[in-house]
Amino acid sequence: MRILLLGIGNSPIRSKFVSNHCENFTDDIKGHEILTFGYNEGVDIKIEIGADFREVLMQLPRGWQPDCCILWEAEWNLLPAGTESAPFPTFALISDWDYDIHFARCYVGSVDCTIALSDFEKEALSALGAHRVEVFHHVGAMKEFFAAPPKRTGERKYDILYTSFIDDNAHPDRSGWILKLCGISGKYRVLVAPHLPGYKDYIALLRDSKLVLSHHRYGSMSGRVLEAGSQGAVVIDTGTDIRNYFAPDEEYIPVTADNFQAQVERYLNNTAGLQAMSDKFYKKVTENFESRNRLGKLIEFVSDRLKHVSRPKKRPAGIKEAENIIARGPVYYYAFFRTSQGPFIVNAGSRLLLMSIEEFKKAAGMGQSPGDRTNLVVAETAYGSLYNPEEFLEVGIKACIDTLQETIRSCPAYVMAYFNLGLLYYRSHDYHNAMKIFKIALELFKDKDSDLDVWCLHNRDYDLFNTFLRKPLNASLLLLCRGEEEKAVRDIRNLYQAFILYLISMIEEKNRRIYPALDALRQAAGLYPESGLILTDAAGKQALLGAGKEGLDLYRKAIGLCPLTPDLRLDYIKLLYLYGMDNEIAAEIKKLLAIAGPVTQFKWTKAAVRKLLESFTRFNVGPVYSFDPGRENILNGWLETLFSFYSNGPYNHELVRRIVEILCELGRTDKAFLIMEDYAGRLKGKSLSHEEVSANRSIYDYLRERSCGQARFFNEKLCLIENKLQSGQAGK
């Protein structure tokens, strides 16, 4: 069979994930003719960024007509314009489709057949609009890296290995499994490591591990299963798709959240049984899942499907051209973030962003759609902020603001124009206008009749947007494509509102208004309770402002959502110390150290815990010693923060009350009087509401009660001391 293959040529990625890229072994495939095309040096047919698929056809050898085109890992590459009009069937291999649903939707609609890893992904890609979806696991392990022979399991350094990057917000499911590994790290030698710089380093770790954890967010079988098996390591798998290829409890260890520890102990405590499983698993992987073997099987699979693949009917040229212009804008935009940042897959630099801008300009000129104009601004902002930030803030941003303001005037119900205008103001530090626009946007997002463009471009150049919204927005778009429109739209409205409220909280804090900042976070948490980012910020502010139980509860919830964020746990431990909850401190430190041990990137936390415990002076002195510098350090740190709000911001009776409370708790009642005196002076001549008058009176009464109580205490102690001194003199 003659195959035209989309490749990556000499991309540095090719040597980082060796088994994932078939160009590393296509020369060994016999009985087929394979020509590669793409954008980098090293492919057979090199095309320019933005080239039409016809340019690929024009460079084919004379008389060489492909039977099909295979688009390998298409979601990490750039499909040429006009791919949908290829004169032969096109097959796209897609796995990480859920990172940008808009992008994947464009791609699966452009090819004749999409090849997915599992039945779940088949159903999802069909919902995105794929013409036909087939399931085939094309990934393998290369024989050059096989352990020959593998080390005996009993001779391996690590009991369990898991390699992955850690991100509680983007991959909370991974964090849950890592937490389970940490939970048994006191009994077993567990290593949780990030992706290693070299593939050989990764293979070396696999060779020295008895068990390797494999987890895929949708239960599909990961390529790591095969890489581990090729080194004689036994896989612990959390999914269901692996059962289609390997026998559970014979060739791999299946686990659920409930039986994880029991399964691990069962096999690690059975050396002979584990070795037998390792031998069987290694044999099957090396015989049936060598990378060349899988590629050959894939070609057979595609060949068999050729007669079943029907090509969509061509559409009228005028309509097709208009639709292509609109579609290419998002394709170039998302392709930039997927392929051209960091170690490039498509060596395009900024060109893809510039091309997306040109496509959006054409689209906006054709129909003056508010969505096209807003998308144009999103793309221009991304280019400006990434490549010319100073010039963009001085010059380019004004044109973007003008475009959005004109869009709002002509389409006042189009909510995404308000959101992006507010975000532009926020990112350019114009917080006054940002607040004004955000408040309007909030009301529009609440209004079910407002024009919500769910497919508006995501602000992928903005890290906070990615951290906060990227994952849940894509999940909602998938829900929408599956037909659950009402829930999806409601969720999207809530997500944008929560993000706006989070930004409003940050503006309020910059304006030294800490209580309105906390109130905005509370509202955001109500709309998006699964956000660890919101709860983490809210917990810190609640603690600062003295909401004891509520602050503790928020910390616990935040840790539940972000279990692998050591700084969050350290702050929680400080709060427990402040409230004298020593038993809980011991339990929390134990949990934190359990994470610090096996997770290589958290090794620093051991020193942080030691330093923290040294500051907890109550643990280091006798019960008679009432002075607690550790506790006072925490309170003084809070005071410093609160004073900055008081000194630089508008007066607030709640803030003054909190400062007075802490000063009194520290025994610095004289300072509390000075603050109250200063605050009363600020109020002179101001018209106060009944509520404010009552609140101020409450602060006065509190201060009076504390000072009177302190006076009584001092008098009692003076009398006691005087009596003791007199008794001592009488004894002489």
GROMACS .gro file of C-alpha atoms in nm, residues 449-723:
model
  275
  449ASP     CA    1  -3.132   3.556   2.701
  450SER     CA    2  -2.793   3.717   2.647
  451ASP     CA    3  -2.589   3.607   2.346
  452LEU     CA    4  -2.340   3.353   2.483
  453ASP     CA    5  -2.091   3.240   2.220
  454VAL     CA    6  -1.967   2.912   2.367
  455TRP     CA    7  -1.715   2.872   2.083
  456CYS     CA    8  -1.546   3.207   2.138
  457LEU     CA    9  -1.167   3.164   2.138
  458HIS     CA   10  -1.011   3.077   2.472
  459ASN     CA   11  -0.746   3.319   2.596
  460ARG     CA   12  -0.472   3.057   2.571
  461ASP     CA   13  -0.186   3.305   2.606
  462TYR     CA   14  -0.301   3.401   2.955
  463ASP     CA   15  -0.176   3.160   3.220
  464LEU     CA   16  -0.448   3.242   3.472
  465PHE     CA   17  -0.718   3.166   3.214
  466ASN     CA   18  -0.554   2.831   3.139
  467THR     CA   19  -0.520   2.740   3.506
  468PHE     CA   20  -0.871   2.848   3.597
  469LEU     CA   21  -1.089   2.779   3.294
  470ARG     CA   22  -0.925   2.566   3.027
  471LYS     CA   23  -1.007   2.221   3.164
  472PRO     CA   24  -1.366   2.286   3.285
  473LEU     CA   25  -1.459   2.484   2.973
  474ASN     CA   26  -1.342   2.200   2.748
  475ALA     CA   27  -1.537   1.952   2.959
  476SER     CA   28  -1.849   2.167   2.917
  477LEU     CA   29  -1.797   2.193   2.540
  478LEU     CA   30  -1.776   1.814   2.520
  479LEU     CA   31  -2.100   1.796   2.719
  480LEU     CA   32  -2.257   2.038   2.470
  481CYS     CA   33  -2.148   1.827   2.173
  482ARG     CA   34  -2.300   1.522   2.341
  483GLY     CA   35  -2.639   1.690   2.338
  484GLU     CA   36  -2.661   1.811   2.699
  485GLU     CA   37  -2.696   2.171   2.587
  486GLU     CA   38  -2.889   2.313   2.882
  487LYS     CA   39  -2.641   2.190   3.144
  488ALA     CA   40  -2.338   2.275   2.930
  489VAL     CA   41  -2.450   2.633   2.870
  490ARG     CA   42  -2.539   2.679   3.237
  491ASP     CA   43  -2.198   2.548   3.340
  492ILE     CA   44  -2.017   2.774   3.093
  493ARG     CA   45  -2.206   3.079   3.219
  494ASN     CA   46  -2.118   2.989   3.578
  495LEU     CA   47  -1.752   2.929   3.494
  496TYR     CA   48  -1.707   3.268   3.331
  497GLN     CA   49  -1.887   3.437   3.621
  498ALA     CA   50  -1.662   3.259   3.871
  499PHE     CA   51  -1.351   3.368   3.680
  500ILE     CA   52  -1.471   3.728   3.663
  501LEU     CA   53  -1.543   3.726   4.036
  502TYR     CA   54  -1.196   3.587   4.099
  503LEU     CA   55  -1.047   3.876   3.898
  504ILE     CA   56  -1.272   4.122   4.082
  505SER     CA   57  -1.137   3.981   4.408
  506MET     CA   58  -0.784   4.051   4.289
  507ILE     CA   59  -0.882   4.405   4.188
  508GLU     CA   60  -1.042   4.466   4.528
  509GLU     CA   61  -0.727   4.343   4.698
  510LYS     CA   62  -0.511   4.571   4.485
  511ASN     CA   63  -0.744   4.854   4.589
  512ARG     CA   64  -0.682   4.756   4.955
  513ARG     CA   65  -1.042   4.638   5.001
  514ILE     CA   66  -0.989   4.300   5.164
  515TYR     CA   67  -1.347   4.231   5.275
  516PRO     CA   68  -1.505   4.291   4.932
  517ALA     CA   69  -1.223   4.073   4.791
  518LEU     CA   70  -1.326   3.789   5.021
  519ASP     CA   71  -1.693   3.840   4.936
  520ALA     CA   72  -1.615   3.808   4.564
  521LEU     CA   73  -1.429   3.483   4.632
  522ARG     CA   74  -1.725   3.346   4.827
  523GLN     CA   75  -1.953   3.419   4.533
  524ALA     CA   76  -1.704   3.259   4.295
  525ALA     CA   77  -1.686   2.947   4.511
  526GLY     CA   78  -2.064   2.917   4.498
  527LEU     CA   79  -2.052   2.913   4.118
  528TYR     CA   80  -1.745   2.690   4.085
  529PRO     CA   81  -1.705   2.487   4.406
  530GLU     CA   82  -1.457   2.248   4.242
  531SER     CA   83  -1.193   2.521   4.204
  532GLY     CA   84  -0.899   2.467   4.435
  533LEU     CA   85  -0.764   2.805   4.325
  534ILE     CA   86  -1.070   2.989   4.458
  535LEU     CA   87  -1.084   2.796   4.783
  536THR     CA   88  -0.711   2.837   4.847
  537ASP     CA   89  -0.732   3.215   4.818
  538ALA     CA   90  -1.056   3.228   5.017
  539ALA     CA   91  -0.908   3.014   5.296
  540GLY     CA   92  -0.608   3.244   5.334
  541LYS     CA   93  -0.827   3.553   5.353
  542GLN     CA   94  -1.071   3.392   5.596
  543ALA     CA   95  -0.783   3.305   5.828
  544LEU     CA   96  -0.639   3.655   5.801
  545LEU     CA   97  -0.973   3.811   5.889
  546GLY     CA   98  -1.035   3.587   6.186
  547ALA     CA   99  -1.308   3.350   6.070
  548GLY     CA  100  -1.168   3.061   6.273
  549LYS     CA  101  -1.390   2.760   6.202
  550GLU     CA  102  -1.487   2.881   5.856
  551GLY     CA  103  -1.121   2.940   5.771
  552LEU     CA  104  -1.022   2.594   5.889
  553ASP     CA  105  -1.307   2.434   5.695
  554LEU     CA  106  -1.204   2.618   5.379
  555TYR     CA  107  -0.845   2.505   5.420
  556ARG     CA  108  -0.961   2.144   5.453
  557LYS     CA  109  -1.175   2.175   5.140
  558ALA     CA  110  -0.891   2.342   4.949
  559ILE     CA  111  -0.648   2.066   5.050
  560GLY     CA  112  -0.904   1.811   4.935
  561LEU     CA  113  -0.901   1.973   4.591
  562CYS     CA  114  -0.527   2.048   4.586
  563PRO     CA  115  -0.370   1.765   4.787
  564LEU     CA  116  -0.029   1.802   4.623
  565THR     CA  117   0.025   2.170   4.699
  566PRO     CA  118   0.272   2.171   4.992
  567ASP     CA  119   0.254   2.547   5.056
  568LEU     CA  120  -0.120   2.514   5.116
  569ARG     CA  121  -0.062   2.240   5.372
  570LEU     CA  122   0.211   2.444   5.545
  571ASP     CA  123  -0.025   2.741   5.581
  572TYR     CA  124  -0.292   2.513   5.724
  573ILE     CA  125  -0.046   2.374   5.980
  574LYS     CA  126   0.037   2.731   6.092
  575LEU     CA  127  -0.332   2.796   6.145
  576LEU     CA  128  -0.369   2.479   6.350
  577TYR     CA  129  -0.079   2.591   6.568
  578LEU     CA  130  -0.238   2.930   6.620
  579TYR     CA  131  -0.559   2.768   6.740
  580GLY     CA  132  -0.376   2.520   6.964
  581MET     CA  133  -0.487   2.213   6.768
  582ASP     CA  134  -0.166   2.022   6.836
  583ASN     CA  135  -0.300   1.672   6.772
  584GLU     CA  136  -0.411   1.771   6.423
  585ILE     CA  137  -0.072   1.932   6.360
  586ALA     CA  138   0.102   1.599   6.409
  587ALA     CA  139  -0.137   1.427   6.168
  588GLU     CA  140  -0.096   1.697   5.901
  589ILE     CA  141   0.283   1.696   5.925
  590LYS     CA  142   0.279   1.320   5.882
  591LYS     CA  143   0.071   1.360   5.563
  592LEU     CA  144   0.300   1.631   5.431
  593LEU     CA  145   0.615   1.428   5.493
  594ALA     CA  146   0.450   1.130   5.326
  595ILE     CA  147   0.423   1.343   5.012
  596ALA     CA  148   0.775   1.486   5.044
  597GLY     CA  149   0.935   1.142   5.057
  598PRO     CA  150   0.841   0.979   4.725
  599VAL     CA  151   0.770   1.290   4.512
  600THR     CA  152   1.105   1.417   4.388
  601GLN     CA  153   0.990   1.775   4.324
  602PHE     CA  154   0.872   1.809   4.685
  603LYS     CA  155   1.198   1.716   4.858
  604TRP     CA  156   1.232   2.077   4.975
  605THR     CA  157   0.931   2.039   5.204
  606LYS     CA  158   1.129   1.833   5.457
  607ALA     CA  159   1.349   2.133   5.533
  608ALA     CA  160   1.043   2.359   5.534
  609VAL     CA  161   0.873   2.138   5.793
  610ARG     CA  162   1.185   2.138   6.013
  611LYS     CA  163   1.203   2.516   5.997
  612LEU     CA  164   0.833   2.545   6.074
  613LEU     CA  165   0.859   2.317   6.378
  614GLU     CA  166   1.154   2.519   6.507
  615SER     CA  167   0.932   2.828   6.494
  616PHE     CA  168   0.661   2.653   6.696
  617THR     CA  169   0.815   2.755   7.028
  618ARG     CA  170   0.526   2.623   7.234
  619PHE     CA  171   0.653   2.274   7.158
  620ASN     CA  172   1.001   2.357   7.283
  621VAL     CA  173   0.934   2.511   7.627
  622GLY     CA  174   0.760   2.406   7.946
  623PRO     CA  175   0.392   2.474   8.016
  624VAL     CA  176   0.473   2.753   8.264
  625TYR     CA  177   0.643   2.957   7.991
  626SER     CA  178   0.354   3.165   7.856
  627PHE     CA  179   0.541   3.366   7.593
  628ASP     CA  180   0.500   3.201   7.250
  629PRO     CA  181   0.714   3.370   6.981
  630GLY     CA  182   0.591   3.122   6.720
  631ARG     CA  183   0.230   3.223   6.769
  632GLU     CA  184   0.323   3.591   6.787
  633ASN     CA  185   0.518   3.567   6.462
  634ILE     CA  186   0.205   3.444   6.283
  635LEU     CA  187  -0.011   3.720   6.435
  636ASN     CA  188   0.250   3.987   6.360
  637GLY     CA  189   0.265   3.869   6.000
  638TRP     CA  190  -0.110   3.909   5.973
  639LEU     CA  191  -0.089   4.252   6.136
  640GLU     CA  192   0.164   4.368   5.879
  641THR     CA  193  -0.073   4.265   5.600
  642LEU     CA  194  -0.376   4.422   5.767
  643PHE     CA  195  -0.190   4.747   5.837
  644SER     CA  196  -0.105   4.774   5.468
  645PHE     CA  197  -0.476   4.759   5.389
  646TYR     CA  198  -0.558   5.010   5.661
  647SER     CA  199  -0.281   5.257   5.574
  648ASN     CA  200  -0.330   5.260   5.198
  649GLY     CA  201  -0.698   5.186   5.157
  650PRO     CA  202  -1.040   5.321   5.247
  651TYR     CA  203  -1.145   5.302   5.610
  652ASN     CA  204  -1.346   4.996   5.707
  653HIS     CA  205  -1.489   4.920   6.050
  654GLU     CA  206  -1.448   4.543   5.999
  655LEU     CA  207  -1.079   4.587   5.922
  656VAL     CA  208  -1.027   4.811   6.224
  657ARG     CA  209  -1.206   4.559   6.446
  658ARG     CA  210  -0.978   4.280   6.324
  659ILE     CA  211  -0.661   4.486   6.383
  660VAL     CA  212  -0.778   4.581   6.732
  661GLU     CA  213  -0.855   4.216   6.813
  662ILE     CA  214  -0.508   4.097   6.713
  663LEU     CA  215  -0.334   4.381   6.898
  664CYS     CA  216  -0.531   4.300   7.212
  665GLU     CA  217  -0.453   3.931   7.172
  666LEU     CA  218  -0.084   4.021   7.157
  667GLY     CA  219  -0.122   4.230   7.473
  668ARG     CA  220  -0.054   4.553   7.285
  669THR     CA  221  -0.366   4.731   7.400
  670ASP     CA  222  -0.190   5.068   7.385
  671LYS     CA  223  -0.142   5.022   7.009
  672ALA     CA  224  -0.507   4.924   6.976
  673PHE     CA  225  -0.604   5.259   7.134
  674LEU     CA  226  -0.382   5.445   6.890
  675ILE     CA  227  -0.541   5.270   6.592
  676MET     CA  228  -0.889   5.340   6.724
  677GLU     CA  229  -0.798   5.703   6.782
  678ASP     CA  230  -0.664   5.736   6.428
  679TYR     CA  231  -0.971   5.566   6.287
  680ALA     CA  232  -1.205   5.795   6.482
  681GLY     CA  233  -1.016   6.093   6.343
  682ARG     CA  234  -1.069   5.967   5.987
  683LEU     CA  235  -1.443   5.952   6.050
  684LYS     CA  236  -1.465   6.316   6.156
  685GLY     CA  237  -1.711   6.504   5.938
  686LYS     CA  238  -1.829   6.193   5.753
  687SER     CA  239  -2.191   6.091   5.730
  688LEU     CA  240  -2.229   5.737   5.864
  689SER     CA  241  -2.511   5.489   5.829
  690HIS     CA  242  -2.687   5.344   6.132
  691GLU     CA  243  -2.504   5.014   6.067
  692GLU     CA  244  -2.165   5.187   6.065
  693VAL     CA  245  -2.241   5.379   6.384
  694SER     CA  246  -2.346   5.054   6.554
  695ALA     CA  247  -2.034   4.871   6.431
  696ASN     CA  248  -1.803   5.148   6.551
  697ARG     CA  249  -1.972   5.145   6.891
  698SER     CA  250  -1.915   4.771   6.904
  699ILE     CA  251  -1.540   4.819   6.847
  700TYR     CA  252  -1.532   5.083   7.120
  701ASP     CA  253  -1.715   4.852   7.363
  702TYR     CA  254  -1.481   4.564   7.278
  703LEU     CA  255  -1.173   4.778   7.339
  704ARG     CA  256  -1.316   4.912   7.663
  705GLU     CA  257  -1.397   4.562   7.788
  706ARG     CA  258  -1.051   4.429   7.698
  707SER     CA  259  -0.871   4.724   7.860
  708CYS     CA  260  -1.081   4.699   8.176
  709GLY     CA  261  -1.018   4.326   8.193
  710GLN     CA  262  -0.649   4.385   8.144
  711ALA     CA  263  -0.650   4.649   8.419
  712ARG     CA  264  -0.816   4.405   8.660
  713PHE     CA  265  -0.559   4.141   8.568
  714PHE     CA  266  -0.271   4.381   8.627
  715ASN     CA  267  -0.412   4.493   8.964
  716GLU     CA  268  -0.456   4.134   9.078
  717LYS     CA  269  -0.101   4.046   8.978
  718LEU     CA  270   0.040   4.359   9.144
  719CYS     CA  271  -0.136   4.271   9.467
  720LEU     CA  272  -0.011   3.913   9.446
  721ILE     CA  273   0.346   4.022   9.382
  722GLU     CA  274   0.332   4.281   9.660
  723ASN     CA  275   0.210   4.020   9.908
   0.00000   0.00000   0.00000
